[in-house]
Coordinates of C-alpha atoms and ligand atoms in Angstrom, one line a residue:
X1 CA -23.0 -25.8 22.0
X2 CA -20.9 -23.1 23.6
X3 CA -20.7 -24.0 27.3
X4 CA -20.5 -27.8 27.8
X5 CA -21.9 -29.7 30.7
X6 CA -19.9 -32.5 32.4
X7 CA -21.9 -35.1 30.6
X8 CA -21.1 -33.6 27.3
X9 CA -17.4 -33.5 28.2
X10 CA -17.5 -37.2 29.2
X11 CA -19.3 -38.0 26.0
X12 CA -16.5 -36.4 24.0
X13 CA -13.9 -38.6 25.7
X14 CA -15.7 -41.7 24.3
X15 CA -14.2 -41.0 20.8
X16 CA -11.9 -43.9 20.3
X17 CA -8.2 -43.0 20.7
X18 CA -4.9 -44.8 21.2
X19 CA -4.4 -44.1 24.9
X20 CA -2.1 -46.5 26.6
X21 CA -2.3 -47.0 30.4
X22 CA -0.6 -49.9 32.2
X23 CA 0.1 -51.8 29.1
X24 CA -3.4 -51.6 27.6
X25 CA -5.3 -49.3 25.3
X26 CA -8.1 -47.7 27.3
X27 CA -11.3 -48.1 25.4
X28 CA -13.7 -46.2 27.6
X29 CA -12.0 -43.4 29.7
X30 CA -15.1 -42.2 31.6
X31 CA -15.8 -45.6 33.0
X32 CA -12.2 -46.7 33.5
X33 CA -11.7 -47.6 37.2
X34 CA -8.7 -45.3 37.6
X35 CA -8.8 -42.7 34.9
X36 CA -12.6 -42.3 35.2
X37 CA -12.1 -40.6 38.6
X38 CA -10.2 -37.6 37.2
X39 CA -12.5 -37.6 34.2
X40 CA -15.3 -37.0 36.6
X41 CA -13.4 -34.3 38.4
X42 CA -12.9 -32.4 35.0
X43 CA -16.6 -33.1 34.2
X44 CA -17.5 -31.5 37.5
X45 CA -15.6 -28.3 36.4
X46 CA -17.6 -28.2 33.2
X47 CA -20.8 -28.6 35.3
X48 CA -19.9 -25.7 37.5
X49 CA -20.3 -23.5 34.4
X50 CA -24.0 -24.1 34.6
X51 CA -24.4 -23.8 38.4
X52 CA -26.3 -20.6 39.4
X53 CA -23.6 -19.8 42.0
X54 CA -20.7 -19.9 39.5
X55 CA -22.3 -19.4 36.1
X56 CA -22.0 -15.6 36.0
X57 CA -18.3 -15.6 36.6
X58 CA -17.2 -18.8 34.8
X59 CA -19.1 -17.9 31.6
X60 CA -19.4 -14.7 29.6
X61 CA -21.7 -13.4 26.8
X62 CA -19.7 -13.1 23.6
X63 CA -19.8 -9.4 22.5
X64 CA -22.4 -8.8 19.8
X65 CA -24.2 -12.1 20.4
X66 CA -26.4 -13.8 23.0
X67 CA -24.1 -16.8 23.2
X68 CA -22.2 -17.6 26.4
X69 CA -18.7 -19.0 26.4
X70 CA -16.3 -20.0 29.1
X71 CA -14.7 -16.8 30.6
X72 CA -11.2 -18.3 30.0
X73 CA -11.8 -17.9 26.3
X74 CA -12.4 -14.1 26.6
X75 CA -9.9 -11.8 25.0
X76 CA -10.0 -9.0 27.6
X77 CA -10.2 -5.5 26.2
X78 CA -10.0 -3.6 29.5
X79 CA -8.2 -4.1 32.9
X80 CA -11.6 -4.9 34.4
X81 CA -12.2 -7.7 31.9
X82 CA -8.7 -9.0 32.6
X83 CA -9.3 -8.9 36.3
X84 CA -12.6 -10.7 35.8
X85 CA -10.9 -13.4 33.8
X86 CA -8.4 -13.6 36.7
X87 CA -11.3 -14.1 39.2
X88 CA -12.7 -16.9 37.1
X89 CA -9.2 -18.6 37.1
X90 CA -9.0 -18.1 40.8
X91 CA -12.4 -19.7 41.4
X92 CA -11.5 -22.8 39.5
X93 CA -8.1 -23.0 41.3
X94 CA -9.7 -22.4 44.7
X95 CA -12.2 -25.2 44.0
X96 CA -9.4 -27.6 43.1
X97 CA -7.0 -26.4 45.9
X98 CA -4.7 -25.1 43.2
X99 CA -3.6 -28.8 42.7
X100 CA -5.0 -29.2 39.2
X101 CA -2.2 -27.6 37.2
X102 CA -3.8 -28.1 33.8
X103 CA -7.5 -27.4 34.3
X104 CA -8.8 -26.6 30.8
X105 CA -8.8 -22.9 31.4
X106 CA -5.0 -22.9 31.1
X107 CA -4.9 -23.7 27.4
X108 CA -8.1 -21.8 26.6
X109 CA -6.3 -18.7 27.7
X110 CA -3.3 -19.8 25.5
X111 CA -5.3 -20.2 22.3
X112 CA -7.2 -16.9 23.0
X113 CA -3.8 -15.1 23.2
X114 CA -2.5 -16.8 20.0
X115 CA -5.6 -15.9 18.1
X116 CA -5.4 -12.2 19.2
X117 CA -1.8 -12.3 17.8
X118 CA -2.9 -13.9 14.5
X119 CA -0.7 -11.5 12.5
X120 CA 2.3 -13.1 14.0
X121 CA 1.3 -16.5 12.4
X122 CA 0.5 -14.7 9.2
X123 CA 4.0 -13.6 8.9
X124 CA 4.9 -17.2 8.1
X125 CA 1.9 -17.7 5.8
X126 CA -1.4 -15.8 5.7
X127 CA -3.2 -19.1 6.0
X128 CA -1.6 -19.8 9.4
X129 CA -3.0 -16.6 11.0
X130 CA -6.5 -17.5 9.7
X131 CA -6.1 -21.1 10.9
X132 CA -5.2 -19.8 14.4
X133 CA -8.3 -17.6 14.6
X134 CA -10.6 -20.4 13.3
X135 CA -9.1 -22.9 15.7
X136 CA -9.6 -20.6 18.6
X137 CA -13.3 -20.1 17.6
X138 CA -13.7 -23.8 17.2
X139 CA -12.4 -24.8 20.6
X140 CA -14.2 -21.8 22.2
X141 CA -17.6 -22.5 20.6
X142 CA -17.3 -26.3 21.4
X143 CA -15.8 -25.7 24.8
X144 CA -13.1 -28.3 24.2
X145 CA -10.5 -29.5 26.6
X146 CA -6.9 -29.2 25.3
X147 CA -3.6 -30.7 26.3
X148 CA -0.3 -29.6 24.9
X149 CA 3.1 -31.0 24.3
X150 CA 6.2 -28.8 23.9
X151 CA 9.3 -30.8 24.7
X152 CA 11.3 -33.4 22.7
X153 CA 11.9 -36.8 24.4
X154 CA 14.8 -36.8 26.9
X155 CA 17.3 -38.8 24.9
X156 CA 20.4 -36.7 24.3
X157 CA 20.1 -33.2 25.5
X158 CA 23.6 -32.4 24.4
X159 CA 22.5 -32.6 20.8
X160 CA 19.8 -30.9 18.7
X161 CA 16.8 -32.8 17.4
X162 CA 18.3 -33.6 14.0
X163 CA 21.6 -34.9 15.6
X164 CA 19.9 -37.6 17.7
X165 CA 20.6 -41.3 16.8
X166 CA 17.4 -41.3 14.8
X167 CA 16.2 -38.0 13.3
X168 CA 12.6 -39.0 14.0
X169 CA 12.9 -39.7 17.7
X170 CA 12.0 -36.0 18.1
X171 CA 8.7 -35.3 16.3
X172 CA 9.5 -33.8 12.9
X173 CA 7.9 -33.3 9.6
X174 CA 8.4 -36.4 7.4
X175 CA 6.6 -35.2 4.4
X176 CA 4.8 -32.2 3.0
X177 CA 1.7 -33.1 1.0
X178 CA -1.1 -31.2 -0.7
X179 CA -3.5 -32.0 2.2
X180 CA -1.0 -31.3 5.0
X181 CA 2.2 -32.4 6.7
X182 CA 3.0 -35.8 8.0
X183 CA 4.6 -35.9 11.5
X184 CA 6.8 -38.7 12.8
X185 CA 8.4 -39.0 16.2
X186 CA 7.5 -38.2 19.8
X187 CA 7.0 -35.3 22.2
X188 CA 6.7 -35.1 25.9
X189 CA 4.9 -34.3 28.3
X190 CA 1.2 -33.9 27.8
X191 CA -0.5 -33.4 31.2
X192 CA -4.3 -34.0 31.1
X193 CA -3.9 -36.1 27.9
X194 CA -6.5 -38.7 28.8
X195 CA -9.0 -35.9 29.6
X196 CA -8.5 -33.8 26.4
X197 CA -10.3 -33.5 23.1
X198 CA -7.4 -31.9 21.4
X199 CA -3.6 -32.2 21.3
X200 CA -1.8 -28.9 20.8
X201 CA 1.8 -29.3 19.6
X202 CA 3.5 -26.1 20.2
X203 CA 7.2 -25.2 20.1
X204 CA 9.0 -24.3 23.3
X205 CA 12.6 -25.3 23.5
X206 CA 15.0 -23.0 21.6
X207 CA 15.7 -24.5 18.2
X208 CA 19.2 -23.8 16.8
X209 CA 18.9 -22.4 13.3
X210 CA 21.1 -25.0 11.6
X211 CA 20.5 -26.9 8.4
X212 CA 18.1 -29.8 9.1
X213 CA 16.4 -28.2 12.0
X214 CA 13.5 -26.7 10.0
X215 CA 11.5 -29.9 10.0
X216 CA 11.1 -29.5 13.8
X217 CA 9.8 -26.0 13.4
X218 CA 6.0 -26.1 13.6
X219 CA 2.9 -25.4 15.7
X220 CA -0.3 -27.4 15.1
X221 CA -3.3 -29.0 16.9
X222 CA -5.1 -32.2 16.1
X223 CA -8.0 -34.1 17.7
X224 CA -6.9 -36.7 20.2
X225 CA -8.5 -39.4 18.1
X226 CA -6.4 -38.6 15.1
X227 CA -5.2 -41.9 13.5
X228 CA -1.5 -42.7 14.2
X229 CA -1.3 -40.6 17.4
X230 CA -0.5 -42.6 20.5
X231 CA -0.5 -41.4 24.1
X232 CA 1.5 -43.4 26.6
X233 CA 0.4 -42.5 30.2
X234 CA 2.6 -42.8 33.3
X235 CA 1.3 -45.0 36.1
X236 CA -1.5 -43.6 38.3
X237 CA -0.6 -41.7 41.4
X238 CA -4.0 -42.1 42.8
X239 CA -3.3 -44.4 45.8
X240 CA -6.9 -45.7 45.7
X241 CA -8.8 -45.7 49.0
X242 CA -11.6 -43.3 49.8
X243 CA -11.9 -39.5 49.6
X244 CA -11.2 -39.6 53.4
X245 CA -8.0 -41.5 52.9
X246 CA -6.7 -39.5 49.9
X247 CA -8.7 -36.3 49.6
X248 CA -6.5 -34.9 46.9
X249 CA -4.8 -37.8 45.2
X250 CA -8.1 -39.6 44.6
X251 CA -9.6 -36.7 42.7
X252 CA -6.8 -34.6 41.1
X253 CA -4.4 -37.0 39.4
X254 CA -4.3 -35.1 36.1
X255 CA -2.0 -37.7 34.5
X256 CA 0.9 -37.1 32.1
X257 CA 1.8 -38.8 28.8
X258 CA 4.4 -39.2 26.1
X259 CA 2.9 -38.6 22.7
X260 CA 3.9 -40.6 19.7
X261 CA 3.1 -39.5 16.1
X262 CA 3.3 -42.5 13.9
X263 CA 3.2 -40.8 10.5
X264 CA 0.3 -38.6 11.5
X265 CA -1.3 -36.4 8.9
X266 CA -1.9 -32.8 10.1
X267 CA -4.2 -31.1 7.7
X268 CA -3.0 -27.6 6.6
X269 CA -6.0 -26.0 8.2
X270 CA -4.6 -27.2 11.6
X271 CA -1.1 -25.8 11.0
X272 CA -0.3 -22.5 12.7
X273 CA 3.5 -22.3 12.0
X274 CA 5.7 -24.4 9.8
X275 CA 9.3 -24.3 8.6
X276 CA 10.1 -20.9 10.2
X277 CA 12.7 -21.3 13.0
X278 CA 12.7 -17.6 13.9
X279 CA 8.9 -17.4 14.4
X280 CA 8.9 -20.7 16.3
X281 CA 11.5 -19.5 18.7
X282 CA 9.8 -16.2 19.4
X283 CA 6.3 -17.7 19.6
X284 CA 5.3 -17.4 23.3
X285 CA 7.3 -14.2 23.8
X286 CA 6.4 -12.1 20.8
X287 CA 2.7 -13.1 20.7
X288 CA 2.5 -12.0 24.4
X289 CA 0.9 -15.4 25.1
X290 CA 3.4 -15.9 28.0
X291 CA 2.1 -13.1 30.2
X292 CA -1.4 -14.4 29.7
X293 CA -0.3 -17.9 30.7
X294 CA 1.7 -16.6 33.6
X295 CA -1.5 -14.7 34.7
X296 CA -3.3 -18.1 34.8
X297 CA -0.7 -20.1 36.5
X298 CA 0.4 -17.6 39.1
X299 CA -3.2 -17.2 40.1
X300 CA -3.4 -21.0 40.5
X301 CA -0.2 -20.8 42.5
X302 CA -1.8 -18.2 44.8
X303 CA -4.8 -20.5 45.3
X304 CA -2.5 -23.4 46.1
X305 CA -0.4 -21.4 48.6
X306 CA -3.5 -20.1 50.3
X307 CA -4.7 -23.7 50.7
X308 CA -1.3 -24.9 52.1
X309 CA -1.4 -21.9 54.5
X310 CA -4.9 -23.1 55.6
X311 CA -3.6 -26.6 56.2
X312 CA -0.5 -25.4 58.1
X313 CA -2.5 -23.1 60.4
X314 CA -5.1 -25.9 61.1
X315 CA -2.3 -28.4 61.9
X316 CA -0.6 -25.9 64.3
X317 CA -3.9 -25.1 66.0
X318 CA -5.1 -28.7 66.2
X319 CA -2.1 -29.9 68.1
X320 CA -1.7 -26.6 70.0
X321 CA 1.8 -25.7 68.7
X322 CA 0.6 -22.4 67.2
X323 CA 1.8 -20.5 70.3
X324 CA 5.5 -21.3 69.8
X325 CA 7.5 -18.6 68.2
X326 CA 9.3 -20.9 65.7
X327 CA 6.0 -22.3 64.6
X328 CA 4.6 -18.8 64.2
X329 CA 7.7 -17.9 62.1
X330 CA 7.1 -20.7 59.7
X331 CA 3.4 -19.8 59.4
X332 CA 4.4 -16.2 58.9
X333 CA 6.7 -17.2 56.1
X334 CA 3.8 -18.9 54.2
X335 CA 1.7 -15.8 54.9
X336 CA 4.5 -13.6 53.3
X337 CA 4.6 -15.9 50.3
X338 CA 0.8 -15.7 49.9
X339 CA 0.8 -11.9 50.1
X340 CA 3.8 -11.6 47.7
X341 CA 2.0 -13.7 45.1
X342 CA -1.2 -11.7 45.6
X343 CA 0.6 -8.4 45.2
X344 CA 2.5 -9.4 42.1
X345 CA -0.7 -10.6 40.4
X346 CA -2.6 -7.5 41.4
X347 CA 0.2 -5.3 40.0
X348 CA 0.3 -7.3 36.8
X349 CA -3.4 -6.8 36.3
X350 CA -3.6 -3.2 37.2
X351 CA -0.6 -2.3 35.0
X352 CA -1.9 -4.2 32.0
X353 CA -1.4 -2.6 28.6
X354 CA -3.1 -3.3 25.2
X355 CA -1.2 -5.9 23.2
X356 CA -1.8 -7.7 19.9
X357 CA -5.3 -7.3 18.6
X358 CA -6.0 -4.7 21.3
X359 CA -6.2 -7.4 23.9
X360 CA -5.2 -6.3 27.4
X361 CA -1.9 -8.0 28.4
X362 CA -0.9 -8.3 32.1
X363 CA 2.4 -6.6 32.7
X364 CA 4.9 -9.4 32.8
X365 CA 7.7 -8.4 35.2
X366 CA 5.9 -9.3 38.5
X367 CA 4.6 -12.5 37.0
X368 CA 8.1 -13.4 36.0
X369 CA 9.2 -12.9 39.6
X370 CA 6.7 -15.6 40.6
X371 CA 7.5 -17.9 37.7
X372 CA 11.2 -17.9 38.7
X373 CA 10.7 -18.2 42.5
X374 CA 7.7 -20.5 43.0
X375 CA 9.9 -23.6 42.3
X376 CA 11.7 -22.8 45.5
X377 CA 8.7 -21.3 47.4
X378 CA 6.5 -24.4 47.1
X379 CA 9.1 -26.9 48.4
X380 CA 9.7 -24.5 51.3
X381 CA 6.0 -24.6 52.1
X382 CA 6.1 -28.4 52.0
X383 CA 9.0 -28.3 54.4
X384 CA 7.0 -26.2 56.8
X385 CA 4.1 -28.7 56.7
X386 CA 6.5 -31.5 57.4
X387 CA 8.0 -29.7 60.3
X388 CA 4.6 -28.8 61.8
X389 CA 3.0 -32.2 61.3
X390 CA 6.1 -34.2 62.3
X391 CA 5.4 -37.7 63.5
X392 CA 1.7 -37.1 63.3
X393 CA 2.1 -37.4 59.5
X394 CA 3.2 -41.0 59.9
X395 CA 0.4 -42.3 62.1
X396 CA -2.6 -42.1 59.9
X397 CA -5.3 -44.6 60.3
X398 CA -7.6 -45.2 57.3
X399 CA -11.3 -44.8 57.1
X400 CA -11.6 -48.6 57.4
X401 CA -9.5 -48.5 60.6
X402 CA -11.8 -46.0 62.1
X403 CA -14.8 -48.1 61.2
X404 CA -13.3 -51.3 62.5
X405 CA -13.0 -52.9 66.0
X406 CA -10.0 -50.8 66.8
X407 CA -12.0 -47.6 66.1
X408 CA -12.6 -46.8 69.9
X409 CA -8.9 -47.0 70.6
X410 CA -8.1 -44.8 67.6
X411 CA -10.7 -42.2 68.7
X412 CA -9.1 -42.1 72.2
X413 CA -5.4 -42.0 71.2
X414 CA -5.6 -39.9 68.1
X415 CA -7.6 -37.0 69.6
X416 CA -5.9 -33.7 69.5
X417 CA -6.0 -30.6 71.8
X418 CA -8.4 -28.8 69.5
X419 CA -10.0 -31.6 67.4
X420 CA -11.6 -35.0 67.8
X421 CA -9.7 -38.0 66.4
X422 CA -11.6 -38.2 63.1
X423 CA -11.2 -34.5 62.4
X424 CA -7.5 -34.6 63.2
X425 CA -6.9 -37.7 61.1
X426 CA -8.8 -36.2 58.1
X427 CA -6.6 -33.1 58.3
X428 CA -3.3 -35.0 58.6
X429 CA -4.3 -37.3 55.8
X430 CA -4.9 -34.2 53.6
X431 CA -1.5 -32.9 54.6
X432 CA 0.1 -36.3 53.8
X433 CA -1.4 -36.2 50.3
X434 CA 0.5 -32.9 49.9
X435 CA 3.8 -33.6 51.5
X436 CA 4.4 -37.4 51.4
X437 CA 2.3 -39.2 48.8
X438 CA 3.5 -40.1 45.3
X439 CA 0.9 -37.7 44.1
X440 CA 2.3 -35.0 46.3
X441 CA 5.9 -35.6 45.0
X442 CA 4.6 -35.1 41.5
X443 CA 3.0 -31.8 42.6
X444 CA 6.5 -30.7 43.8
X445 CA 8.1 -31.8 40.5
X446 CA 5.3 -30.1 38.7
X447 CA 6.0 -26.7 40.3
X448 CA 9.7 -27.1 39.6
X449 CA 9.3 -27.9 35.9
X450 CA 5.9 -27.4 34.4
X451 CA 6.7 -23.9 33.1
X452 CA 10.3 -24.9 31.9
X453 CA 13.6 -25.7 33.5
X454 CA 14.1 -23.3 36.4
X455 CA 17.8 -23.0 35.7
X456 CA 17.3 -21.8 32.2
X457 CA 14.4 -19.7 33.2
X458 CA 16.6 -17.8 35.6
X459 CA 19.1 -17.1 32.8
X460 CA 16.2 -15.9 30.6
X461 CA 15.0 -13.7 33.4
X462 CA 18.4 -12.1 33.8
X463 CA 19.1 -11.7 30.1
X464 CA 15.7 -10.4 29.1
X465 CA 15.2 -8.0 32.0
X466 CA 15.6 -4.3 31.2
X467 CA 18.6 -3.5 33.4
X468 CA 19.3 -0.1 31.8
X469 CA 17.4 2.0 34.4
X470 CA 19.5 0.5 37.2
X471 CA 22.8 0.9 35.4
X472 CA 21.8 4.5 34.7
X473 CA 20.9 5.1 38.3
X474 CA 24.3 4.1 39.5
X475 CA 26.0 6.2 36.8
X476 CA 23.8 9.2 37.8
X477 CA 24.8 8.6 41.4
X478 CA 28.5 8.8 40.4
X479 CA 27.8 12.0 38.4
X480 CA 26.0 13.6 41.3
X481 CA 28.8 12.6 43.6
X482 CA 31.3 14.1 41.2
X483 CA 29.3 17.4 41.0
X484 CA 28.9 17.5 44.8
X485 CA 32.7 17.0 45.2
X486 CA 33.1 20.0 42.9
X487 CA 31.0 22.3 45.1
X488 CA 32.2 20.7 48.4
X489 CA 35.0 23.1 49.2
X490 CA 32.7 26.2 49.2
X491 CA 30.0 24.4 51.1
X492 CA 32.2 23.0 53.8
X493 CA 35.6 24.7 54.4
X494 CA 38.3 22.3 55.2
X495 CA 39.7 22.4 58.8
X496 CA 43.0 24.3 59.0
X497 CA 45.0 21.1 59.6
X498 CA 43.4 19.2 56.8
X499 CA 45.1 18.4 53.5
X500 CA 43.9 20.5 50.6
X501 CA 41.0 19.2 48.7
X502 CA 42.2 16.9 46.0
X503 CA 42.8 18.2 42.5
X504 CA 40.1 15.9 41.0
X505 CA 37.5 18.1 39.3
X506 CA 39.1 21.4 40.3
Ligands
FAD601 C1 4.7 -32.8 36.3 C2 5.1 -32.2 35.0 C3 4.1 -31.8 34.1 C4 4.5 -31.3 32.9 N1 3.5 -31.0 32.0 C5 3.8 -30.6 30.7 C6 2.8 -30.3 29.7 O1 1.6 -30.4 30.0 N2 3.2 -30.0 28.5 C7 4.5 -30.0 28.2 O2 4.8 -29.7 27.0 N3 5.5 -30.1 29.1 C8 5.2 -30.4 30.3 N4 6.2 -30.7 31.2 C9 7.5 -30.7 30.8 C10 8.3 -29.5 31.2 O3 8.1 -28.4 30.3 C11 9.8 -29.9 31.2 O4 9.9 -30.8 32.2 C12 10.7 -28.7 31.4 O5 10.7 -27.8 30.3 C13 12.2 -29.2 31.5 O6 12.5 -30.0 30.4 P1 13.0 -31.5 30.6 O7 12.1 -32.1 31.6 O8 13.1 -32.1 29.2 O9 14.4 -31.4 31.3 P2 15.8 -31.4 30.5 O10 15.8 -30.3 29.5 O11 16.1 -32.8 30.0 O12 16.8 -31.1 31.7 C14 17.4 -32.1 32.6 C15 18.5 -31.5 33.4 O13 19.5 -31.0 32.5 C16 19.7 -29.6 32.6 N5 19.8 -29.1 31.3 C17 19.3 -29.6 30.1 N6 19.6 -28.9 29.1 C18 20.3 -27.8 29.5 C19 20.8 -26.6 28.9 N7 20.8 -26.4 27.6 N8 21.4 -25.7 29.7 C20 21.5 -25.9 31.0 N9 21.0 -27.0 31.7 C21 20.4 -27.9 30.9 C22 18.4 -29.0 33.3 O14 18.7 -27.9 34.1 C23 18.0 -30.2 34.2 O15 18.6 -30.2 35.4 C24 5.8 -31.2 32.5 C25 6.8 -31.5 33.4 C26 6.5 -32.1 34.6 C27 7.6 -32.5 35.6

């Protein structure tokens, strides 16, 4: 099995696991009244891989075989292959309005990048590099869905993991055994946890290299039904109702969970890094996995921004405010955002260079620009939608209202200049999902934090950026100015009354 169908994906979710939702362990995710809805959305994404319209882009023949795998698992060797992977990402993001942050392709791309950089893991232990390659092949060949958890629980951020009130609040290695390591403690925040086959536990936050910190230095992945692993879901942000009432929230609540490791045995063959703080701290940067991930999520951000632009334009046209200059200015601002994102992604793809294992790595600088601005860009777009929709966003009859005895009044008074009442309500309800619903608020928080704390990301952006060319340019300017000053007297004789040219440089 290399390319799964939706039914196969749902079957995989039946494996018993300790997934807590609203105070209960969910026994059957696919048929759960709330979680089952998003499970079916993800299943639909797996089904798309078999649909004639999408199959050729979403799947790829493995070189040297006749087997097809999801394109997101491809390790691109050329710019064209990288661009093709980007188009597959874009297709999935377009079909989900860019609102599904953790569609499975996100982590597929991550493990493909780690496997290409297997030598990095081998530096800690030759077995770890081999484990990484085998794991990549395993998830690729079984087309598995992964979630990942990178961050320690938010207990005391002023202290390191080993300085917390309990050294095993933060997930750490409790014991090293012949058959693996035993992990105790918790991690946050695993998006897509209920809809995943595997839990990847990767490092992210910088780990101070102090005595006692080594036990938090690891990277591993285990099946979601591993004994002792518990996932505690947040409440659902699907407000219920029909697809008409909540066109996004009712399908794309990807869910988030805290993950508890209650003395969980991680077999050695699933360990990719252990006990090496330096390698753990450099993981995403030095394997070049980050540019690959940025390529995925900036492409999704583009799809999301294009969708928001479409909603904004339709709102403006529907109620005939699109002729006002201040409305046009707001729409033009979203257009500029969209085109900036597109240009950055295009530049990153075209200027890709071979990286670890000969895999083509998108150039990272333009992607970093998006990564460190989208957390402001997206809330601005939301503000534009609120300004355009205004009071109309508050008066939103439901599908039931439309079908009820008050329906004729609704059809009369909710009509718009360029749309009937039903069409206008459908559009404004979609906008409300984005700007006002609980689900929409999570979308905003997601864009602010999913890729890390924007405050620290900006510092990283500044510190890691190669600033030398710009310093040099200014220094060269001064040097040129000084040389020009030297030749200035001959080139332009001073007027008779002027003071003599200064002694500097003469
Ligand atoms: C919707 C959503 C989905 C997510 N999905 C995932 C996922 O799938 N997998 C995953 O692993 N993670 C996920 N995350 C977590 C995400 O990576 C973190 O939210 C992000 O890294 C910030 O960490 P934190 O939330 O612990 O904030 P904290 O680090 O606790 O920060 C809280 C506040 O304190 C400030 N602060 C804290 N420490 C410092 C410091 N050292 N220097 C300066 N300021 C500091 C921050 O700026 C911030 O204002 C998700 C987050 C959200 C909101």
